[in-house]
Amino acid sequence: MVSPAEDIRVAVDLIVLTLREDALSVLLVQRDDEPHRGAWALPGGFVELQEDLDEAAYRVLADEASLGSGAVHLEQVRTFGAPHRDPRGRVISVAFMALGADLPDPRRGDDVADARWWAIDELAAIDLAFDHADVLACSIERARAKLEYTTLAVTFLPQEFTISQLRGVYESVWGTTLDAGNFHRKATRTEGFLLDLEKHAAPTGGRPARLYAAGPGTSLVPPLLRSGD
Amino acid sequence: MVSPAEDIRVAVDLIVLTLREDALSVLLVQRDDEPHRGAWALPGGFVELQEDLDEAAYRVLADEASLGSGAVHLEQVRTFGAPHRDPRGRVISVAFMALGADLPDPRRGDDVADARWWAIDELAAIDLAFDHADVLACSIERARAKLEYTTLAVTFLPQEFTISQLRGVYESVWGTTLDAGNFHRKATRTEGFLLDLEKHAAPTGGRPARLYAAGPGTSLVPPLLRSGD
DNA sequence: GTAATAGTGTCTGTGAGACAGTATCGT
DNA sequence: ACGATACTGTCTCACAGACACTATTAC
């Protein structure tokens, strides 16, 4: 069977999300080549022949963001393949979302003029390269939705955390405020969500908060809905 | 920029789901070529150079299932790209789920020995080609989950339908039984789900059922959870 | 009338949201 | 003492599930 698609190339694009000072932020790189030279874009790269899709994503994560695979939760979002999304030719891109706690400032990679974290709210002002604004919007909506019915929020936090910090994740990602008391009850009473470490954090001007770690569960039943919006 | 991925080919695979005699069923084709000659597989095909991914999916749908784009709801599921999933070489496949009402029996296409509907429950007995069992399982789980929080169930029904038929969709796809009275109340009182046509179906041995059409809403708030399972 | 299917009412338990109250720290 | 943060109790409303009841057809 002869392939009619020999000139299609396959890439992965990464939407690396973290919380920086309570703001949901994404890692962008400034392009050093045409097309879109000087524009900000999602980190990405072509898939190699002997490499699975998520291996490619991990490789790009290491190359362009100096992040090891242990630091993040990686998840496929969607594949984007409009014929002219890349002016160089036909490129189909598999978008991966990477969520991590307190990720470091990026070091500069190849083909890249600069790399930095952007708060989501800052991005209304700038134009992203290619269709990356769509890809990003799709991923952020996915992340927001998955906080509702999975335990994904803990991936934004260090190994040990307090309920207040966990609530802060929900508030920052959703852009809402939540009732502290009701959230506390809901989080602590949901089976499998949290592991009580039976110790306390250093106090920060009030009663010291109990420390928790991520529990064994991955889904939240019943879900934690952002109903009030 | 030289691509290191010139030999990767991109395909779409289709998971065409419908209800046949109250059984969730999928369209499979029997391969007429190596590899996996004689095995049953999901319909699929390579993406052409000037064609968007969903255009490719619609084309395959027309070629291998004689289904027009109006008849189905098409939705991207996930992309599968393990290096040796296809023994002929590196093939990355974007999986699309197509849901439709009462779809016709397929006519035979090219490269295909046979094509028919299989009830999901029959598939435990047979081995699908490539990684298509994984692809199918992933899609069915997606469909089951989306019935909970979207109005997707109506895509399995004709334009005009009764509440009983709608409940039948949920029962068939989830493999559960639901309380008729509670379901009726829930479905009719969820804003945007249904459009009351203010007429009745021909009776079938009992009180004639009111007819409804799909409403304008796409998401179900609050969701219709398969909690009892 | 009976059987069958459609649709409503009613009760009960669970849980979310509002918000008041208690606990434990620093100063 | 007081302010600040962490938790807990209580009330109310909405809704899911169980299930009894009424409605409208065919026979």
Coordinates of C-alpha atoms (C1' of nucleotides) in Angstrom, one line a residue:
Chain A
M1 CA 0.0 0.0 0.0
V2 CA 1.5 3.3 -1.1
S3 CA 1.0 6.1 1.4
P4 CA -0.5 9.3 0.0
A5 CA 0.8 11.2 3.0
E6 CA 4.5 10.9 2.8
D7 CA 5.1 14.6 3.2
I8 CA 3.2 15.0 6.4
R9 CA 5.4 15.6 9.5
V10 CA 4.3 14.9 13.1
A11 CA 5.2 17.1 16.0
V12 CA 4.4 17.4 19.7
D13 CA 3.5 20.7 21.3
L14 CA 3.7 21.1 25.1
I15 CA 1.4 23.2 27.3
V16 CA 3.4 23.3 30.5
L17 CA 1.3 24.7 33.3
T18 CA 2.3 25.6 36.8
L19 CA 1.3 28.1 39.5
R20 CA 3.6 31.0 40.0
E21 CA 2.5 33.3 42.8
D22 CA -1.0 32.0 42.7
A23 CA -1.3 32.7 39.0
L24 CA -1.8 29.9 36.5
S25 CA 1.1 30.2 34.1
V26 CA 2.3 28.6 30.9
L27 CA 5.9 28.2 29.6
L28 CA 6.4 29.9 26.2
V29 CA 9.5 30.1 24.0
Q30 CA 10.4 33.0 21.7
R31 CA 11.1 31.8 18.2
D32 CA 14.5 32.4 16.8
D33 CA 13.6 31.3 13.2
E34 CA 11.1 31.9 10.5
P35 CA 8.2 31.6 10.4
H36 CA 6.9 33.7 13.2
R37 CA 10.4 34.8 14.2
G38 CA 10.3 36.7 17.4
A39 CA 6.8 35.5 18.3
W40 CA 6.1 33.5 21.4
A41 CA 5.1 29.9 20.9
L42 CA 4.5 26.7 22.8
P43 CA 7.6 24.5 23.1
G44 CA 7.5 21.6 20.7
G45 CA 9.5 19.4 18.4
F46 CA 9.2 16.7 15.7
V47 CA 8.6 13.1 16.7
E48 CA 11.5 10.8 15.9
L49 CA 11.1 7.6 14.1
Q50 CA 11.6 5.2 17.0
E51 CA 10.0 7.2 19.7
D52 CA 6.5 7.0 21.2
L53 CA 4.4 10.2 21.3
D54 CA 4.8 10.7 25.0
E55 CA 8.5 9.9 24.8
A56 CA 8.8 12.8 22.3
A57 CA 6.9 15.0 24.7
Y58 CA 9.2 14.1 27.6
R59 CA 12.2 14.7 25.4
V60 CA 11.0 18.2 24.4
L61 CA 10.2 18.9 28.1
A62 CA 13.8 18.0 29.0
D63 CA 15.3 19.9 26.0
E64 CA 13.3 23.1 26.1
A65 CA 12.3 23.3 29.8
S66 CA 15.0 21.3 31.6
L67 CA 12.2 19.4 33.3
G68 CA 12.6 15.7 34.2
S69 CA 9.8 13.3 33.8
G70 CA 9.4 12.9 37.5
A71 CA 8.4 16.5 38.0
V72 CA 5.3 16.6 36.0
H73 CA 2.0 15.0 35.1
L74 CA 1.9 14.5 31.3
E75 CA -1.3 14.0 29.4
Q76 CA -2.4 14.0 25.8
V77 CA -4.9 16.7 25.0
R78 CA -5.8 16.7 21.3
T79 CA -4.2 16.6 17.8
F80 CA -4.2 19.7 15.6
G81 CA -3.8 19.2 11.9
A82 CA -5.3 21.9 9.8
P83 CA -3.5 21.9 6.4
H84 CA -2.0 25.3 6.6
R85 CA -1.4 25.7 10.3
D86 CA 2.3 25.8 9.6
P87 CA 3.5 27.7 6.6
R88 CA 6.5 25.5 6.1
G89 CA 4.4 22.5 5.1
R90 CA 2.0 20.0 6.5
V91 CA 2.6 19.5 10.2
I92 CA 0.3 17.6 12.4
S93 CA 0.8 18.3 16.1
V94 CA -0.2 16.3 19.1
A95 CA -0.7 18.6 22.0
F96 CA 0.4 17.4 25.5
M97 CA -0.4 19.1 28.7
A98 CA 2.2 19.0 31.5
L99 CA 1.3 20.0 35.0
G100 CA 3.9 20.5 37.7
A101 CA 4.5 22.1 41.1
D102 CA 6.6 25.2 41.4
L103 CA 8.6 24.5 38.2
P104 CA 12.0 26.3 37.8
D105 CA 12.8 29.1 35.4
P106 CA 13.6 27.7 32.0
R107 CA 17.1 27.6 30.6
R108 CA 17.5 28.6 27.0
G109 CA 17.4 25.8 24.4
D110 CA 18.3 25.6 20.8
D111 CA 16.3 27.5 18.1
V112 CA 14.9 29.6 20.9
A113 CA 15.7 33.3 21.5
D114 CA 14.1 33.3 25.0
A115 CA 11.9 31.3 27.3
R116 CA 9.8 32.4 30.2
W117 CA 6.7 31.8 32.2
W118 CA 3.6 33.8 31.3
A119 CA 0.6 34.2 33.6
I120 CA -2.5 33.2 31.6
D121 CA -4.0 36.6 32.1
E122 CA -1.1 38.3 30.4
L123 CA -1.7 36.4 27.2
A124 CA -4.7 38.4 26.0
A125 CA -2.2 41.1 25.0
I126 CA 0.1 39.0 22.8
D127 CA -0.3 37.0 19.6
L128 CA 1.0 33.4 19.8
A129 CA 2.6 31.8 16.8
F130 CA 0.8 29.3 14.6
D131 CA -2.5 28.1 16.0
H132 CA -1.0 28.0 19.5
A133 CA -3.6 30.3 21.0
D134 CA -6.3 27.6 20.1
V135 CA -4.1 24.8 21.4
L136 CA -3.5 26.7 24.7
A137 CA -7.2 27.6 25.2
C138 CA -8.2 24.0 24.6
S139 CA -5.7 22.7 27.1
I140 CA -6.6 25.2 29.8
E141 CA -10.3 24.3 29.5
R142 CA -9.3 20.7 29.8
A143 CA -7.3 21.3 32.9
R144 CA -10.1 23.3 34.5
A145 CA -12.6 20.6 33.7
K146 CA -10.4 17.8 35.0
L147 CA -10.0 19.5 38.4
E148 CA -13.7 18.9 38.9
Y149 CA -13.8 15.1 38.7
T150 CA -10.2 14.0 39.2
T151 CA -7.5 14.5 41.8
L152 CA -5.3 16.4 39.3
A153 CA -5.1 19.5 41.5
V154 CA -2.4 17.9 43.7
T155 CA 0.0 17.8 40.7
F156 CA 0.3 21.6 41.1
L157 CA 1.5 21.2 44.7
P158 CA 4.6 19.9 46.4
Q159 CA 4.5 16.4 48.0
E160 CA 3.3 17.8 51.4
F161 CA 0.7 20.5 51.4
T162 CA -2.2 22.1 53.3
I163 CA -5.8 22.3 52.5
S164 CA -5.5 26.0 52.0
Q165 CA -2.8 25.4 49.4
L166 CA -5.1 22.9 47.7
R167 CA -8.0 25.3 47.8
G168 CA -5.6 27.9 46.3
V169 CA -5.0 25.6 43.3
Y170 CA -8.7 25.4 42.6
E171 CA -9.2 29.2 43.0
S172 CA -6.2 30.1 40.8
V173 CA -7.0 27.7 38.0
W174 CA -10.7 28.4 38.0
G175 CA -10.4 32.1 38.8
T176 CA -13.0 31.9 41.5
T177 CA -13.1 32.0 45.3
L178 CA -14.3 29.1 47.3
D179 CA -15.7 28.9 50.8
A180 CA -12.8 27.8 53.0
G181 CA -14.9 25.8 55.4
N182 CA -17.0 23.9 52.8
F183 CA -13.9 23.2 50.8
H184 CA -12.1 21.8 53.8
R185 CA -14.9 19.4 54.6
K186 CA -15.3 18.3 51.0
A187 CA -11.6 17.7 50.4
T188 CA -11.0 15.8 53.6
R189 CA -14.1 13.6 53.4
T190 CA -13.6 12.5 49.8
E191 CA -12.3 9.0 49.8
G192 CA -8.8 8.6 48.3
F193 CA -8.2 12.3 47.6
L194 CA -5.9 13.0 50.5
L195 CA -3.5 11.2 52.8
D196 CA -3.3 12.7 56.3
L197 CA 0.3 13.0 57.3
E198 CA -0.6 13.7 60.9
K199 CA 1.7 16.5 61.3
H200 CA 1.5 20.3 60.9
A201 CA 3.1 23.0 58.8
A202 CA 4.9 25.8 60.4
P203 CA 2.3 28.4 61.4
T204 CA 2.0 31.5 59.2
G205 CA 0.3 33.9 61.5
G206 CA -2.5 31.6 62.7
R207 CA -3.3 28.1 63.7
P208 CA -0.8 25.7 62.0
A209 CA -2.4 23.8 59.2
R210 CA -2.4 20.0 59.0
L211 CA -0.2 18.5 56.2
Y212 CA -1.5 16.1 53.6
A213 CA -0.1 14.2 50.7
A214 CA -1.9 13.0 47.5
G215 CA -4.1 10.0 48.2
P216 CA -4.4 6.8 46.1
G217 CA -7.5 7.9 44.3
T218 CA -7.6 9.5 40.8
S219 CA -11.2 10.3 40.4
L220 CA -13.4 12.5 42.7
V221 CA -16.8 11.0 43.5
P222 CA -18.9 13.0 43.9
P223 CA -17.1 15.7 41.8
L224 CA -16.1 19.0 43.1
L225 CA -18.1 21.3 40.8
R226 CA -17.4 24.9 39.9
S227 CA -21.1 25.4 40.1
G228 CA -21.2 28.9 41.5
D229 CA -19.9 30.5 38.2
Chain B
M1 CA 14.7 22.9 9.2
V2 CA 15.2 19.3 8.3
S3 CA 12.5 17.0 9.6
P4 CA 13.8 13.9 11.4
A5 CA 10.4 12.3 10.9
E6 CA 10.0 12.1 7.2
D7 CA 8.9 8.5 7.2
I8 CA 6.1 8.8 9.7
R9 CA 2.7 8.4 8.1
V10 CA -0.6 9.8 9.6
A11 CA -3.9 7.9 9.5
V12 CA -7.3 8.3 11.0
D13 CA -9.2 5.4 12.5
L14 CA -13.0 5.5 13.0
I15 CA -15.0 4.2 15.8
V16 CA -18.5 4.3 14.4
L17 CA -21.0 3.6 17.1
T18 CA -24.7 3.1 16.9
L19 CA -27.5 1.2 18.6
R20 CA -28.8 -1.9 16.9
E21 CA -31.7 -3.6 18.7
D22 CA -30.7 -1.9 21.9
A23 CA -27.1 -3.1 21.7
L24 CA -24.3 -0.7 21.4
S25 CA -22.5 -1.7 18.2
V26 CA -19.4 -0.8 16.3
L27 CA -18.6 -1.0 12.6
L28 CA -15.7 -3.2 11.8
V29 CA -14.1 -4.2 8.5
Q30 CA -12.4 -7.4 7.7
R31 CA -8.9 -6.9 6.3
D32 CA -8.2 -8.2 2.8
D33 CA -4.4 -7.4 2.9
E34 CA -1.4 -8.2 5.1
P35 CA -0.8 -7.5 7.8
H36 CA -3.6 -9.0 9.9
R37 CA -5.2 -10.3 6.7
G38 CA -8.6 -11.7 7.6
A39 CA -8.7 -10.0 11.0
W40 CA -11.4 -7.4 11.9
A41 CA -10.3 -3.8 12.3
L42 CA -11.6 -0.3 12.7
P43 CA -12.2 1.4 9.4
G44 CA -9.4 3.9 8.6
G45 CA -7.2 5.5 6.1
F46 CA -4.3 7.8 5.5
V47 CA -4.6 11.5 5.8
E48 CA -4.1 13.3 2.5
L49 CA -1.8 16.3 2.1
Q50 CA -4.4 19.0 1.7
E51 CA -7.1 17.6 4.0
D52 CA -7.8 18.5 7.6
L53 CA -8.0 15.6 10.1
D54 CA -11.8 15.7 10.4
E55 CA -12.1 15.9 6.6
A56 CA -10.1 12.7 6.4
A57 CA -12.4 11.1 8.9
Y58 CA -15.5 12.2 7.0
R59 CA -14.0 10.8 3.8
V60 CA -13.3 7.4 5.4
L61 CA -16.8 7.4 6.7
A62 CA -18.2 7.9 3.3
D63 CA -15.8 5.4 1.6
E64 CA -16.0 2.6 4.0
A65 CA -19.4 3.0 5.7
S66 CA -21.3 4.9 3.0
L67 CA -22.3 7.5 5.7
G68 CA -22.7 11.1 4.9
S69 CA -21.5 13.8 7.3
G70 CA -25.1 14.8 8.2
A71 CA -25.9 11.5 9.7
V72 CA -23.3 11.4 12.5
H73 CA -21.7 13.3 15.3
L74 CA -17.9 13.2 14.8
E75 CA -15.4 13.8 17.5
Q76 CA -11.7 13.3 18.0
V77 CA -10.8 10.9 20.8
R78 CA -7.0 10.5 21.0
T79 CA -4.0 9.9 18.9
F80 CA -2.1 6.5 19.0
G81 CA 1.5 6.4 18.0
A82 CA 3.5 3.6 19.5
P83 CA 6.5 2.9 17.3
H84 CA 5.5 -0.7 16.3
R85 CA 1.7 -0.5 16.4
D86 CA 1.8 -1.2 12.6
P87 CA 4.3 -3.7 11.3
R88 CA 4.5 -1.9 7.9
G89 CA 6.3 1.1 9.4
R90 CA 5.6 4.1 11.6
V91 CA 1.9 5.0 11.5
I92 CA 0.4 7.5 13.8
S93 CA -3.3 7.3 14.0
V94 CA -5.8 9.9 15.1
A95 CA -8.9 8.1 16.5
F96 CA -12.3 9.7 15.7
M97 CA -15.6 8.6 17.3
A98 CA -18.7 8.8 15.1
L99 CA -22.1 8.4 16.7
G100 CA -25.3 8.0 14.7
A101 CA -28.9 6.9 14.8
D102 CA -29.9 3.6 13.3
L103 CA -27.1 3.5 10.8
P104 CA -27.5 1.4 7.7
D105 CA -25.7 -1.8 6.9
P106 CA -22.3 -1.1 5.3
R107 CA -21.6 -1.7 1.7
R108 CA -18.2 -3.2 0.9
G109 CA -15.3 -0.9 0.2
D110 CA -11.9 -1.3 -1.3
D111 CA -9.2 -3.3 0.5
V112 CA -11.9 -4.8 2.6
A113 CA -13.1 -8.4 2.5
D114 CA -16.2 -7.7 4.6
A115 CA -17.8 -5.1 6.8
R116 CA -20.5 -5.5 9.4
W117 CA -21.8 -4.2 12.7
W118 CA -20.7 -6.0 15.9
A119 CA -22.4 -5.6 19.2
I120 CA -19.8 -4.5 21.8
D121 CA -20.5 -7.6 23.9
E122 CA -19.5 -9.9 21.0
L123 CA -16.0 -8.5 20.8
A124 CA -14.6 -10.2 23.8
A125 CA -14.4 -13.3 21.6
I126 CA -12.4 -11.9 18.7
D127 CA -8.9 -10.3 18.3
L128 CA -8.9 -7.0 16.6
A129 CA -6.0 -6.0 14.3
F130 CA -3.2 -3.7 15.4
D131 CA -3.9 -1.9 18.7
H132 CA -7.6 -1.4 17.7
A133 CA -8.9 -3.1 20.8
D134 CA -7.2 -0.4 22.9
V135 CA -8.5 2.3 20.6
L136 CA -12.0 1.0 20.8
A137 CA -12.0 0.6 24.6
C138 CA -10.8 4.2 24.9
S139 CA -13.6 5.5 22.7
I140 CA -16.3 3.5 24.4
E141 CA -15.2 4.8 27.8
R142 CA -15.2 8.3 26.3
A143 CA -18.7 7.9 25.0
R144 CA -20.0 6.5 28.3
A145 CA -18.5 9.3 30.2
K146 CA -19.8 12.0 27.8
L147 CA -23.4 10.8 28.2
E148 CA -23.1 11.9 31.8
Y149 CA -22.4 15.6 31.3
T150 CA -23.4 16.3 27.7
T151 CA -26.5 15.9 25.6
L152 CA -24.7 13.4 23.3
A153 CA -27.3 10.7 23.9
V154 CA -29.6 12.3 21.4
T155 CA -27.2 11.6 18.5
F156 CA -28.1 7.9 18.9
L157 CA -31.7 8.7 18.2
P158 CA -33.8 9.9 15.2
Q159 CA -34.9 13.5 15.0
E160 CA -38.1 12.8 16.9
F161 CA -38.0 10.4 19.9
T162 CA -39.7 9.6 23.2
I163 CA -38.3 9.7 26.7
S164 CA -38.3 5.9 26.8
Q165 CA -36.1 5.8 23.7
L166 CA -33.7 8.3 25.3
R167 CA -33.6 6.2 28.5
G168 CA -32.9 3.2 26.3
V169 CA -29.8 4.9 24.9
Y170 CA -28.5 5.4 28.4
E171 CA -29.3 1.9 29.5
S172 CA -27.7 0.3 26.4
V173 CA -24.6 2.4 26.4
W174 CA -24.0 2.1 30.1
G175 CA -25.3 -1.5 30.4
T176 CA -27.5 -0.6 33.4
T177 CA -31.1 -0.1 34.0
L178 CA -32.6 3.2 35.2
D179 CA -35.7 4.1 37.0
A180 CA -38.2 5.2 34.4
G181 CA -40.0 7.7 36.5
N182 CA -36.9 9.4 37.9
F183 CA -35.3 9.5 34.5
H184 CA -38.3 11.1 33.0
R185 CA -38.4 13.9 35.5
K186 CA -34.6 14.5 35.2
A187 CA -34.6 14.5 31.4
T188 CA -37.7 16.8 31.0
R189 CA -36.6 19.3 33.7
T190 CA -33.0 19.7 32.5
E191 CA -32.8 23.1 30.8
G192 CA -31.9 22.9 27.1
F193 CA -31.8 19.1 26.9
L194 CA -35.1 18.4 25.1
L195 CA -37.6 20.3 22.9
D196 CA -41.2 19.4 23.5
L197 CA -42.8 18.8 20.1
E198 CA -46.3 18.8 21.7
K199 CA -47.4 15.7 19.9
H200 CA -47.5 12.0 20.6
A201 CA -46.0 8.9 19.0
A202 CA -48.3 6.1 17.9
P203 CA -49.1 4.0 20.9
T204 CA -47.3 0.7 21.3
G205 CA -49.6 -1.2 23.6
G206 CA -49.9 1.6 26.2
R207 CA -50.4 5.3 26.7
P208 CA -48.9 7.1 23.7
A209 CA -45.5 8.8 24.6
R210 CA -44.9 12.5 24.0
L211 CA -42.4 13.2 21.3
Y212 CA -39.3 15.3 21.8
A213 CA -36.4 16.7 19.7
A214 CA -32.9 17.6 20.7
G215 CA -32.8 20.9 22.6
P216 CA -30.3 23.7 22.1
G217 CA -28.1 22.8 25.0
T218 CA -24.9 20.7 24.8
S219 CA -24.0 20.3 28.4
L220 CA -26.1 18.7 31.1
V221 CA -26.1 20.7 34.4
P222 CA -26.4 19.0 36.8
P223 CA -25.0 15.9 35.1
L224 CA -26.8 12.6 34.8
L225 CA -24.5 10.3 36.7
R226 CA -24.3 6.6 36.4
S227 CA -23.9 6.5 40.2
G228 CA -25.7 3.3 40.9
D229 CA -23.0 1.1 39.3
Chain C
dG1 C1' -62.4 -5.2 33.2
dT2 C1' -56.7 -6.5 32.5
dA3 C1' -52.2 -5.7 30.7
dA4 C1' -49.0 -2.5 29.1
dT5 C1' -46.6 1.7 28.6
dA6 C1' -46.3 6.9 30.1
dG7 C1' -46.0 10.1 33.3
dT8 C1' -46.5 12.3 38.4
dG9 C1' -46.3 12.7 43.5
dT10 C1' -44.1 11.8 47.7
dC11 C1' -40.8 10.5 50.9
dT12 C1' -36.0 10.1 52.4
dG13 C1' -31.2 10.5 52.5
dT14 C1' -27.1 13.0 50.9
dG15 C1' -24.6 16.7 50.0
dA16 C1' -23.6 21.7 48.6
dG17 C1' -23.6 26.5 50.1
dA18 C1' -24.1 30.0 53.6
dC19 C1' -22.3 31.3 57.7
dA20 C1' -21.7 31.1 62.7
dG21 C1' -18.8 29.2 66.0
dT22 C1' -14.5 27.0 68.0
dA23 C1' -9.3 26.0 68.0
dT24 C1' -4.5 27.3 67.9
dC25 C1' -1.0 30.0 66.6
dG26 C1' 2.0 35.0 66.7
dT27 C1' 2.2 39.4 68.8
Chain D
dA1 C1' -5.8 40.6 75.2
dC2 C1' -6.2 40.7 69.6
dG3 C1' -5.8 39.4 64.8
dA4 C1' -5.1 35.8 61.8
dT5 C1' -5.5 31.3 59.9
dA6 C1' -7.5 26.5 60.6
dC7 C1' -11.1 23.9 61.2
dT8 C1' -16.2 22.2 62.7
dG9 C1' -21.2 22.6 63.4
dT10 C1' -25.7 23.8 61.9
dC11 C1' -29.2 25.2 58.9
dT12 C1' -31.5 25.1 54.5
dC13 C1' -32.3 24.0 49.9
dA14 C1' -31.8 21.0 45.8
dC15 C1' -31.8 16.9 44.0
dA16 C1' -31.2 11.6 43.4
dG17 C1' -33.3 7.2 44.3
dA18 C1' -37.1 4.3 45.8
dC19 C1' -41.5 3.5 44.9
dA20 C1' -46.5 4.2 45.0
dC21 C1' -49.8 6.3 42.3
dT22 C1' -52.5 8.2 38.2
dA23 C1' -53.2 8.5 32.9
dT24 C1' -54.1 6.7 28.4
dT25 C1' -53.9 3.3 25.2
dA26 C1' -55.1 -2.0 23.2
dC27 C1' -57.4 -6.0 24.1

